[in-house]
Structure formats: structure tokens, C-alpha cells
Short mmCIF file of C-alpha atoms and ligand atoms in Angstrom, two decimals:
data_model
loop_
_atom_site.label_atom_id
_atom_site.label_comp_id
_atom_site.label_asym_id
_atom_site.label_seq_id
_atom_site.Cartn_x
_atom_site.Cartn_y
_atom_site.Cartn_z
CA MET R 763 -23.10 28.70 -23.22
CA ARG R 764 -20.88 28.59 -20.23
CA THR R 765 -17.94 25.94 -20.29
CA VAL R 766 -16.81 24.18 -17.32
CA PRO R 767 -13.09 24.64 -17.39
CA THR R 768 -10.78 21.47 -17.34
CA VAL R 769 -9.11 20.44 -14.06
CA LYS R 770 -5.61 18.95 -14.74
CA VAL R 771 -4.62 16.21 -12.19
CA LEU R 772 -1.05 14.86 -12.20
CA HIS R 773 -0.71 11.50 -10.20
CA VAL R 774 2.51 10.16 -9.04
CA VAL R 775 3.23 6.45 -8.49
CA GLY R 776 6.44 4.78 -7.42
CA ALA R 777 6.59 1.63 -5.47
CA ARG R 778 4.34 -1.40 -5.54
CA PRO R 779 1.98 -0.21 -2.67
CA ASN R 780 1.06 2.93 -4.55
CA PHE R 781 -0.38 1.54 -7.67
CA MET R 782 -3.62 -0.07 -6.06
CA LYS R 783 -4.35 3.17 -4.49
CA VAL R 784 -4.00 5.31 -7.48
CA ALA R 785 -5.51 2.97 -9.97
CA PRO R 786 -9.23 3.71 -8.75
CA VAL R 787 -8.60 7.40 -8.40
CA LEU R 788 -7.54 7.29 -11.99
CA ALA R 789 -10.32 5.22 -13.31
CA GLN R 790 -12.84 7.29 -11.47
CA LEU R 791 -11.74 10.64 -12.65
CA ARG R 792 -11.53 9.18 -16.37
CA LYS R 793 -15.38 8.82 -15.94
CA ARG R 794 -15.96 12.38 -15.02
CA GLY R 795 -15.87 15.02 -17.60
CA GLN R 796 -13.49 17.95 -17.65
CA VAL R 797 -10.43 16.15 -16.35
CA ARG R 798 -7.01 15.84 -17.81
CA GLN R 799 -4.88 13.33 -16.09
CA VAL R 800 -1.17 12.85 -16.43
CA LEU R 801 0.33 9.67 -14.81
CA VAL R 802 4.07 9.81 -13.65
CA HIS R 803 5.93 6.67 -12.51
CA THR R 804 9.18 7.39 -10.53
CA GLY R 805 10.77 4.00 -11.24
CA GLN R 806 11.28 3.41 -7.66
CA HIS R 807 10.35 -0.15 -8.28
CA TYR R 808 11.20 -1.07 -11.70
CA ASP R 809 11.09 -5.19 -11.58
CA ALA R 810 8.31 -6.29 -13.91
CA LYS R 811 7.32 -8.28 -10.91
CA MET R 812 7.20 -5.20 -8.73
CA SER R 813 5.66 -2.86 -11.05
CA ASP R 814 4.37 -3.81 -14.72
CA VAL R 815 2.17 -6.75 -13.72
CA PHE R 816 0.27 -4.05 -11.50
CA PHE R 817 -0.49 -1.93 -14.33
CA GLN R 818 -1.99 -4.98 -16.21
CA ASP R 819 -3.81 -6.40 -13.16
CA LEU R 820 -5.29 -3.04 -12.12
CA GLY R 821 -6.05 -2.06 -15.62
CA MET R 822 -3.96 1.26 -15.33
CA PRO R 823 -2.75 3.26 -18.35
CA GLN R 824 0.92 3.28 -19.18
CA PRO R 825 2.59 6.14 -17.47
CA ASP R 826 2.98 9.43 -19.45
CA VAL R 827 6.28 10.04 -17.78
CA HIS R 828 8.69 7.47 -16.28
CA LEU R 829 11.27 9.16 -14.32
CA GLY R 830 13.57 5.82 -13.97
CA VAL R 831 14.99 6.80 -10.64
CA GLY R 832 15.56 3.16 -9.42
CA SER R 833 17.02 2.15 -6.28
CA GLY R 834 19.52 3.77 -3.91
CA SER R 835 19.92 4.93 -0.24
CA HIS R 836 17.11 7.04 1.05
CA ALA R 837 18.94 10.27 0.35
CA GLN R 838 19.78 9.40 -3.43
CA GLN R 839 16.25 7.92 -4.09
CA THR R 840 14.47 10.78 -2.55
CA ALA R 841 16.86 13.35 -4.18
CA ARG R 842 16.70 11.82 -7.50
CA VAL R 843 12.84 11.95 -7.69
CA MET R 844 13.04 15.59 -6.52
CA ILE R 845 15.44 16.48 -9.45
CA GLU R 846 13.67 14.42 -12.13
CA VAL R 847 10.00 15.46 -11.01
CA GLU R 848 10.66 19.12 -10.96
CA PRO R 849 10.97 20.00 -14.65
CA VAL R 850 7.84 17.76 -15.12
CA LEU R 851 5.67 19.63 -12.80
CA ALA R 852 7.07 22.91 -14.35
CA ARG R 853 5.98 21.60 -17.86
CA GLU R 854 2.58 20.30 -16.76
CA MET R 855 1.60 22.82 -14.06
CA PRO R 856 -1.33 20.86 -12.94
CA GLU R 857 -4.02 22.24 -10.79
CA VAL R 858 -3.40 19.30 -8.20
CA VAL R 859 -0.61 16.81 -7.60
CA VAL R 860 -2.06 13.41 -5.99
CA VAL R 861 0.44 11.23 -4.03
CA ALA R 862 -0.46 8.26 -2.31
CA GLY R 863 0.89 6.26 0.69
CA ASP R 864 4.20 6.58 2.44
CA VAL R 865 6.99 5.53 0.13
CA ASN R 866 9.83 7.81 -0.77
CA SER R 867 8.59 8.81 -4.11
CA THR R 868 5.55 10.22 -2.13
CA VAL R 869 7.41 12.69 0.17
CA ALA R 870 10.06 13.52 -2.57
CA VAL R 871 7.20 14.78 -4.93
CA ALA R 872 5.15 16.46 -2.27
CA LEU R 873 8.35 18.65 -1.30
CA VAL R 874 8.92 19.78 -4.80
CA ALA R 875 5.25 20.43 -5.39
CA ALA R 876 4.88 22.39 -2.27
CA LYS R 877 7.60 24.68 -3.10
CA MET R 878 6.29 25.38 -6.58
CA GLY R 879 3.04 26.21 -5.11
CA ILE R 880 1.20 23.33 -6.59
CA PRO R 881 -1.73 21.96 -4.36
CA ILE R 882 -0.99 18.41 -3.02
CA ALA R 883 -3.71 15.89 -2.50
CA HIS R 884 -2.56 13.00 -0.15
CA ILE R 885 -4.18 9.59 -0.46
CA GLU R 886 -3.96 7.63 2.76
CA ALA R 887 -3.28 10.57 4.96
CA GLY R 888 -3.13 10.50 8.69
CA LEU R 889 -1.98 7.12 9.30
CA ARG R 890 0.73 6.89 12.18
CA SER R 891 2.76 4.03 13.61
CA ARG R 892 4.45 6.34 16.08
CA ASP R 893 7.82 4.68 15.19
CA TRP R 894 10.13 7.33 14.07
CA THR R 895 12.74 4.47 13.12
CA MET R 896 10.44 3.70 10.01
CA PRO R 897 11.23 5.79 7.06
CA GLU R 898 7.42 5.33 6.06
CA GLU R 899 6.66 7.25 9.39
CA ILE R 900 8.79 10.01 8.52
CA ASN R 901 7.44 10.06 4.94
CA ARG R 902 3.94 10.22 6.11
CA VAL R 903 4.24 13.02 8.64
CA LEU R 904 6.08 15.11 6.22
CA THR R 905 3.78 14.47 3.43
CA ASP R 906 0.64 15.24 5.48
CA ARG R 907 2.19 18.54 6.62
CA LEU R 908 2.89 19.58 3.04
CA SER R 909 -0.51 18.29 1.55
CA ASP R 910 -3.53 20.57 0.93
CA LEU R 911 -6.26 17.96 0.67
CA LEU R 912 -5.75 14.98 3.02
CA PHE R 913 -7.75 11.78 2.17
CA THR R 914 -8.00 9.60 5.26
CA PRO R 915 -8.86 5.85 5.10
CA SER R 916 -10.10 5.50 8.81
CA ARG R 917 -11.33 7.98 11.79
CA ASP R 918 -8.15 7.34 13.35
CA GLY R 919 -6.27 9.19 10.60
CA ASP R 920 -8.54 12.38 11.24
CA GLU R 921 -7.66 12.32 14.87
CA ASN R 922 -4.02 12.00 14.25
CA LEU R 923 -4.20 15.09 12.03
CA ARG R 924 -5.95 17.13 14.36
CA LYS R 925 -3.68 16.41 17.14
CA GLU R 926 -0.85 17.64 14.79
CA GLY R 927 -2.69 20.89 14.16
CA ILE R 928 -3.64 20.43 10.69
CA ASP R 929 -6.69 22.34 9.48
CA PRO R 930 -9.65 20.05 9.64
CA GLU R 931 -10.97 21.74 6.50
CA ARG R 932 -8.43 20.04 4.80
CA VAL R 933 -9.04 16.53 5.87
CA HIS R 934 -11.61 14.47 4.15
CA PHE R 935 -12.36 10.89 5.61
CA VAL R 936 -13.40 9.14 2.22
CA GLY R 937 -12.48 5.44 3.31
CA ASN R 938 -9.96 3.11 2.05
CA VAL R 939 -9.22 3.42 -1.86
CA MET R 940 -7.15 -0.05 -1.81
CA ILE R 941 -10.46 -1.58 -1.03
CA ASP R 942 -11.96 -0.29 -4.40
CA SER R 943 -9.11 -2.00 -6.17
CA LEU R 944 -9.74 -5.32 -4.10
CA HIS R 945 -13.43 -5.14 -5.05
CA ALA R 946 -12.72 -4.54 -8.59
CA ALA R 947 -10.21 -7.36 -8.87
CA LEU R 948 -12.10 -9.90 -6.67
CA PRO R 949 -13.88 -11.47 -9.65
CA ARG R 950 -10.52 -12.05 -11.61
CA ALA R 951 -8.97 -13.44 -8.22
CA ARG R 952 -11.73 -16.09 -8.09
CA GLU R 953 -10.71 -17.33 -11.47
CA SER R 954 -7.00 -17.29 -10.73
CA ARG R 955 -5.00 -20.67 -11.01
CA ILE R 956 -2.37 -19.71 -8.70
CA ARG R 957 -3.49 -22.13 -6.00
CA GLU R 958 -3.50 -24.89 -8.26
CA ARG R 959 -0.19 -24.22 -9.73
CA LEU R 960 1.36 -24.12 -6.26
CA GLU R 961 -0.54 -27.28 -5.27
CA LEU R 962 -2.35 -25.76 -2.28
CA SER R 963 -5.93 -26.47 -1.10
CA ARG R 964 -8.35 -24.03 -0.26
CA GLN R 965 -7.89 -23.28 3.57
CA GLY R 966 -5.07 -25.67 3.39
CA TYR R 967 -1.95 -23.09 3.83
CA ALA R 968 -0.61 -20.18 5.41
CA LEU R 969 0.67 -17.27 3.45
CA ALA R 970 3.76 -15.23 4.68
CA THR R 971 5.58 -12.00 3.41
CA LEU R 972 8.54 -10.07 5.07
CA HIS R 973 10.26 -7.00 3.68
CA ARG R 974 10.35 -4.27 6.41
CA PRO R 975 13.97 -3.07 6.95
CA ALA R 976 13.56 -3.63 10.79
CA ASN R 977 12.83 -7.41 10.07
CA VAL R 978 15.12 -8.30 7.20
CA ASP R 979 18.11 -6.10 7.24
CA ASP R 980 19.15 -7.43 10.59
CA PRO R 981 20.42 -10.93 10.25
CA ALA R 982 19.39 -11.94 13.78
CA ALA R 983 15.95 -10.45 13.34
CA LEU R 984 15.53 -12.17 9.86
CA SER R 985 16.88 -15.38 10.98
CA GLY R 986 14.20 -15.45 14.03
CA LEU R 987 11.37 -14.78 11.75
CA LEU R 988 12.38 -17.33 9.21
CA SER R 989 12.80 -20.07 12.05
CA ALA R 990 9.12 -19.09 13.13
CA LEU R 991 7.71 -19.42 9.50
CA ALA R 992 9.69 -22.59 9.32
CA GLU R 993 8.12 -23.83 12.58
CA VAL R 994 4.63 -23.04 11.31
CA ALA R 995 5.34 -24.95 8.01
CA VAL R 996 5.56 -28.18 10.15
CA SER R 997 1.81 -27.92 10.63
CA ILE R 998 0.69 -26.46 7.41
CA PRO R 999 2.45 -25.52 4.02
CA VAL R 1000 3.38 -21.89 4.04
CA VAL R 1001 3.76 -19.92 0.77
CA PHE R 1002 6.30 -17.14 0.91
CA PRO R 1003 6.50 -14.78 -2.08
CA ILE R 1004 9.97 -13.22 -1.74
CA HIS R 1005 10.41 -9.41 -1.82
CA PRO R 1006 13.86 -8.53 -3.65
CA ARG R 1007 15.06 -6.83 -0.53
CA THR R 1008 14.52 -10.03 1.51
CA ARG R 1009 15.59 -12.47 -1.22
CA ALA R 1010 19.25 -10.53 -1.12
CA ARG R 1011 19.33 -11.30 2.48
CA LEU R 1012 18.07 -14.87 2.72
CA PRO R 1013 20.76 -17.36 4.20
CA ALA R 1014 22.07 -19.42 1.42
CA GLY R 1015 20.28 -22.65 0.55
CA PHE R 1016 17.29 -21.68 2.81
CA GLU R 1017 14.16 -23.63 2.18
CA PRO R 1018 12.73 -25.70 4.91
CA ARG R 1019 10.42 -28.53 4.38
CA GLY R 1020 7.01 -27.10 3.97
CA LEU R 1021 7.86 -23.70 3.10
CA LYS R 1022 7.39 -22.64 -0.57
CA LEU R 1023 9.64 -19.73 -1.63
CA VAL R 1024 8.24 -18.00 -4.74
CA GLU R 1025 8.64 -14.93 -6.81
CA PRO R 1026 6.65 -11.80 -6.08
CA LEU R 1027 3.23 -12.36 -7.09
CA GLY R 1028 0.94 -9.99 -9.23
CA TYR R 1029 -1.87 -8.30 -7.53
CA VAL R 1030 -4.65 -10.63 -8.82
CA ASP R 1031 -2.85 -13.99 -8.00
CA PHE R 1032 -1.70 -12.45 -4.53
CA LEU R 1033 -5.36 -11.42 -3.73
CA ALA R 1034 -6.44 -15.00 -4.71
CA LEU R 1035 -4.02 -16.52 -2.08
CA ILE R 1036 -4.91 -14.08 0.79
CA ALA R 1037 -8.72 -14.96 0.02
CA ASP R 1038 -8.26 -18.76 0.30
CA ALA R 1039 -5.37 -18.82 3.21
CA ARG R 1040 -6.18 -20.10 6.54
CA LEU R 1041 -3.84 -17.41 7.95
CA VAL R 1042 -1.63 -14.59 6.90
CA MET R 1043 1.60 -13.77 8.48
CA THR R 1044 3.31 -10.47 7.32
CA ASP R 1045 5.00 -7.26 8.12
CA SER R 1046 3.37 -5.22 5.38
CA GLY R 1047 0.88 -2.70 5.84
CA GLY R 1048 -1.42 -3.09 2.92
CA ILE R 1049 -1.86 -6.76 3.59
CA GLN R 1050 -3.24 -5.89 7.20
CA GLU R 1051 -6.02 -4.04 5.30
CA GLU R 1052 -6.64 -6.68 2.63
CA THR R 1053 -7.00 -9.57 5.13
CA THR R 1054 -9.60 -7.56 7.19
CA ALA R 1055 -11.58 -6.55 4.11
CA LEU R 1056 -11.40 -10.46 3.02
CA GLY R 1057 -12.28 -11.63 6.67
CA VAL R 1058 -8.85 -13.78 6.84
CA PRO R 1059 -6.96 -13.91 10.08
CA CYS R 1060 -3.88 -11.98 9.89
CA LEU R 1061 -0.73 -12.02 12.18
CA THR R 1062 1.22 -8.75 11.88
CA LEU R 1063 5.05 -9.40 12.69
CA ARG R 1064 5.58 -6.01 13.89
CA GLU R 1065 5.68 -4.11 17.23
CA ASN R 1066 3.25 -1.33 16.20
CA THR R 1067 1.11 -0.52 13.28
CA GLU R 1068 -0.30 2.60 11.48
CA ARG R 1069 -3.47 0.82 10.70
CA PRO R 1070 -5.04 0.15 14.38
CA VAL R 1071 -8.55 -0.13 12.64
CA THR R 1072 -7.37 -3.48 11.32
CA VAL R 1073 -6.81 -4.71 14.77
CA GLU R 1074 -9.63 -2.94 16.57
CA THR R 1075 -12.41 -3.72 13.88
CA GLY R 1076 -10.93 -6.26 11.66
CA THR R 1077 -9.05 -9.54 11.45
CA ASN R 1078 -5.45 -8.38 12.43
CA GLN R 1079 -3.49 -9.09 15.56
CA LEU R 1080 -0.21 -7.41 16.23
CA VAL R 1081 1.94 -10.16 17.39
CA GLY R 1082 5.42 -8.37 17.42
CA THR R 1083 8.62 -9.97 16.17
CA ASP R 1084 9.48 -12.36 19.00
CA PRO R 1085 9.61 -15.81 17.03
CA ALA R 1086 8.07 -17.99 20.00
CA ARG R 1087 5.15 -15.43 20.19
CA ALA R 1088 4.57 -15.53 16.50
CA VAL R 1089 4.47 -19.28 16.25
CA SER R 1090 2.05 -19.53 19.32
CA ALA R 1091 -0.31 -17.06 17.80
CA ALA R 1092 -0.32 -19.04 14.46
CA ARG R 1093 -1.13 -22.31 16.54
CA GLU R 1094 -4.10 -20.50 18.05
CA VAL R 1095 -5.29 -19.59 14.58
CA LEU R 1096 -4.63 -23.01 13.23
CA ALA R 1097 -6.77 -24.53 16.12
CA GLY R 1098 -9.62 -22.55 15.16
CA ARG R 1099 -9.42 -19.82 17.90
CA VAL R 1100 -9.99 -16.71 15.82
CA ARG R 1101 -11.83 -13.63 16.44
CA PRO R 1102 -14.15 -12.67 13.61
CA GLY R 1103 -13.66 -9.09 12.17
CA ARG R 1104 -15.95 -6.50 10.70
CA ILE R 1105 -15.53 -4.23 7.75
CA PRO R 1106 -14.17 -0.90 8.78
CA GLU R 1107 -16.31 2.22 8.06
CA LEU R 1108 -16.40 3.20 4.59
CA TRP R 1109 -14.30 0.34 3.20
CA ASP R 1110 -16.95 -0.08 0.59
CA GLY R 1111 -15.35 0.00 -2.54
CA ARG R 1112 -16.44 3.65 -3.27
CA ALA R 1113 -13.74 5.78 -1.87
CA ALA R 1114 -12.44 6.86 -5.15
CA GLU R 1115 -15.67 8.23 -5.95
CA ARG R 1116 -15.58 10.42 -2.79
CA VAL R 1117 -11.91 11.28 -3.57
CA ALA R 1118 -12.91 12.57 -7.15
CA ASP R 1119 -15.79 14.54 -5.72
CA VAL R 1120 -13.56 16.46 -3.38
CA LEU R 1121 -10.70 16.80 -6.06
CA LEU R 1122 -13.02 18.20 -8.53
CA LYS R 1123 -14.98 20.57 -6.50
CA SER R 1124 -11.70 22.08 -5.00
CA GLY R 1125 -9.96 22.04 -8.62
CA GLU R 1126 -12.77 23.94 -9.93
CA GLU R 1127 -12.86 26.46 -6.70
CA ARG R 1128 -9.09 27.23 -7.47
CA ARG R 1129 -9.66 28.50 -10.85
C1 UD1 F 1354 9.48 0.43 -0.45
C2 UD1 F 1354 8.65 1.42 0.45
C3 UD1 F 1354 8.09 0.64 1.51
C4 UD1 F 1354 7.12 -0.40 0.87
C5 UD1 F 1354 7.95 -1.13 -0.01
C6 UD1 F 1354 6.93 -2.05 -0.73
C7 UD1 F 1354 10.10 3.36 1.03
C8 UD1 F 1354 10.94 3.88 1.95
N1 UD1 F 1354 9.80 1.94 1.19
O1 UD1 F 1354 10.26 -0.52 0.26
O2 UD1 F 1354 7.35 1.42 2.37
O3 UD1 F 1354 6.32 -1.10 1.79
O4 UD1 F 1354 8.49 -0.66 -1.00
O5 UD1 F 1354 7.73 -3.18 -1.55
O6 UD1 F 1354 9.94 3.95 0.05
N2 UD1 F 1354 14.48 -3.68 -5.74
C9 UD1 F 1354 14.42 -4.43 -6.93
N3 UD1 F 1354 13.44 -4.32 -7.72
C10 UD1 F 1354 12.65 -3.36 -7.54
C11 UD1 F 1354 12.57 -2.54 -6.36
C12 UD1 F 1354 13.46 -2.85 -5.38
O7 UD1 F 1354 15.34 -5.54 -6.75
O8 UD1 F 1354 11.67 -3.23 -8.64
C13 UD1 F 1354 15.37 -4.08 -4.60
C14 UD1 F 1354 16.66 -3.33 -4.61
O9 UD1 F 1354 17.78 -4.11 -4.19
C15 UD1 F 1354 16.55 -2.08 -3.80
C16 UD1 F 1354 15.61 -2.82 -2.57
O10 UD1 F 1354 14.89 -3.71 -3.35
O11 UD1 F 1354 17.56 -1.55 -3.23
C17 UD1 F 1354 14.68 -1.97 -1.71
O12 UD1 F 1354 13.76 -1.12 -2.60
P1 UD1 F 1354 13.64 0.18 -2.04
O13 UD1 F 1354 12.59 0.88 -3.18
O14 UD1 F 1354 14.35 1.02 -1.59
O15 UD1 F 1354 12.69 -0.07 -0.82
P2 UD1 F 1354 11.40 -1.31 -0.51
O16 UD1 F 1354 12.14 -2.19 0.51
O17 UD1 F 1354 10.99 -1.94 -1.69
#
């Protein structure tokens, strides 16, 4: 009898936005036979609220290896991941390393794996903001250049990669794996009591997040955006779960009436809050996608987005960082003037199945 060889896949997660992208791929590969999986957590995010709760909410197994790199400057963090992951890759020698998104851990692992000759699969490839001041844009471009399999969430990703001269044979339009996680968690989000805990009524609040360095590291930019949120909070309660980077920079004693500052939330509770919000204001990448998937109006407080499909097809509007403009866009939404969105192509909850098909086929071919 011919035995099908086992394919060894090593997944890397590091920061909060990685977890919901990798969880569905892990789960899907677990269902297929002949796959050995190793999960490595770099430890870029380490707080219970930035990491552990996501493992519980997403039903992810505990990492097999934890690199414990923690925070630091870009160079320190990237270098620490590289140094710590190299012996792990040398020991495990997987057929493929799977990295996701655009955080420092993503590019650091890709660089090490490429030099060791280990094939790299990049989940969420091809996104481009064309803003080279964003650390994530540098991470995206370099990771894609180093990757052998590029899984794109939207057609613009294919087009961006083609223009950069990446061999189209390497590029696979699979749809958005984050939406797989969203579909899987939605029944639990419907059961969440977070709205009651925060004393909010359905459609009776706005949800805000801010954590981009360009928005929060510059005190003038941060204070402008906080005053915009405070202004919106005059009309409707605004819930504001605070990222540790942002909390560290808040002016002392800041908490205007109507603004509810809360700790970072877990995945299920946060989805529950998005689903019932009248409006979301954010500078996050992933939240632009989650609001589009749930049909909730989103105002993106940035000058550009690497996720144009959320604007062209979904419910997202790029309003920029001018506080007056953000407030007037919020007033429009609160007055009911919203553009209905549609669900982008292949954001159907089955992206991880397509990723798994490609990974296994290419893993077997390589043996
Ligand atoms: C990182 C990603 C960003 C992503 C974001 C989501 C990079 C370059 N940036 O940004 O793309 O949108 O994660 O959260 O990879 N901190 C804690 N506890 C933690 C983690 C961080 O307190 O568990 C604090 C530390 O003070 C740290 C700061 O937050 O210095 C920033 O963390 P870092 O991982 O450097 O970047 P993020 O801003 O989280």
C-alpha cells in the first residue's frame, strides 16, 4: 500500500491581528490527514488581553514553542524574533512556514526562513497602502518578496503583486481568512453579555479604536482625534477599548462625558460590540474588514488604506485624520445617511479550506 507522506507545517503568530488569521488555517489542516503542525508564538504581544484571550476565543491550541521576545524598538523586536526563531526552524525543518499579516514578527520569520531555504506561505499577501511611513507597509512588501506561496484576500492584492513582478503562479486568491474566524465566532458573539455589562443598547453607541503610531505617538495628532471622539460622544455614547500603546500616551485624567474607556477586549466580546454598533471609528486594518463583513458603517481615521475593497465594496469610508472631518462624517452616519455595502468576493467563511488545499498540494509536490 502506498502511504501518503506527512507534510509538516510550522505556523507563526506574534501579535493580536495574527491570531484570527492563523486559527482557521490550523483548524482546517487539523481536519485533513497527513499533516503535522507546529505553532510558534513569538511573544510580540504578551498581555493576557492582547494574546491569551484570543487563544481561548478562537479555540487555538497552546503554542508548541514560545519565543518570549516582548516589546522593543523595531530593530530590537525584529532582531530578537530572528535570533530566537532560527534554531526552532533548524530543529523542526518544516516543509512550509506559514506567516500572516504585516507585523514585525511576520517579516522577521520570513527573512530567516528564506535564508534557510524553507518555503514560506504568506496569508494576507498583496495588500498595499503605498504609505512607506507605515512599518506595516515595509513588512508587507518584504514578506511578499520573500514568500513562495502568496494567499491574497482580495483581487487588488493579485494586481499589486503582479505590478511588483511576483510570479502569478505563486499567487492564490483565496479570500479573507479573518472572515472564517468571524463566522465561527458569531454565534458566541450573539450570546455575549458585553453590551449589558457596559450598559449600552443595540444601535445605541459608537465603537472607537486608535493605535497606529502615526495617530497616537504624536501628541497633537492624538489630541485632535480624542477631541473628535469626545465631540461624537456628545451625541451618542462612544466605547473606546484602549490599546496599551495608546493608554501610555493618554493625557492624564482624560475621560470626557459619554466616552467609555475600557481595557482591550477579547475577540468574541469585540465582535459582539461591532455587530450591534451604530458606527465604528478606527485606525485598525482588521476592523475595516470586520465592519464590512457585518454591514456596520466604519469611518477609518487614516489617510490611506491597504484594504480598498472595504471602501469600494464594503461599508468603510476613509475619512482621514482631520478631527472636524471625522466629526462631520460621524454626524452623517448618525443622521442615517449611510451607504449600504456588499460582501467582497470570497469573504465567505471558507478561505482556510482554499489555503489548506494549496498548502497540501504544494507540500506534497515538494517532497
Ligand atoms: C503591532 C503591529 C501592528 C498591529 C498591532 C495590533 C508591528 C510593527 N505593529 O503594533 O501592525 O496593528 O500590533 O495591536 O508589528 N504592549 C503591551 N502589551 C502587549 C503588547 C504591547 O503593553 O502585549 C505595549 C508595549 O508598551 C509596546 C507597545 O504596546 O511597546 C507597542 O507594541 P508593539 O508590538 O511594538 O506594536 P503595536 O503598536 O502593538
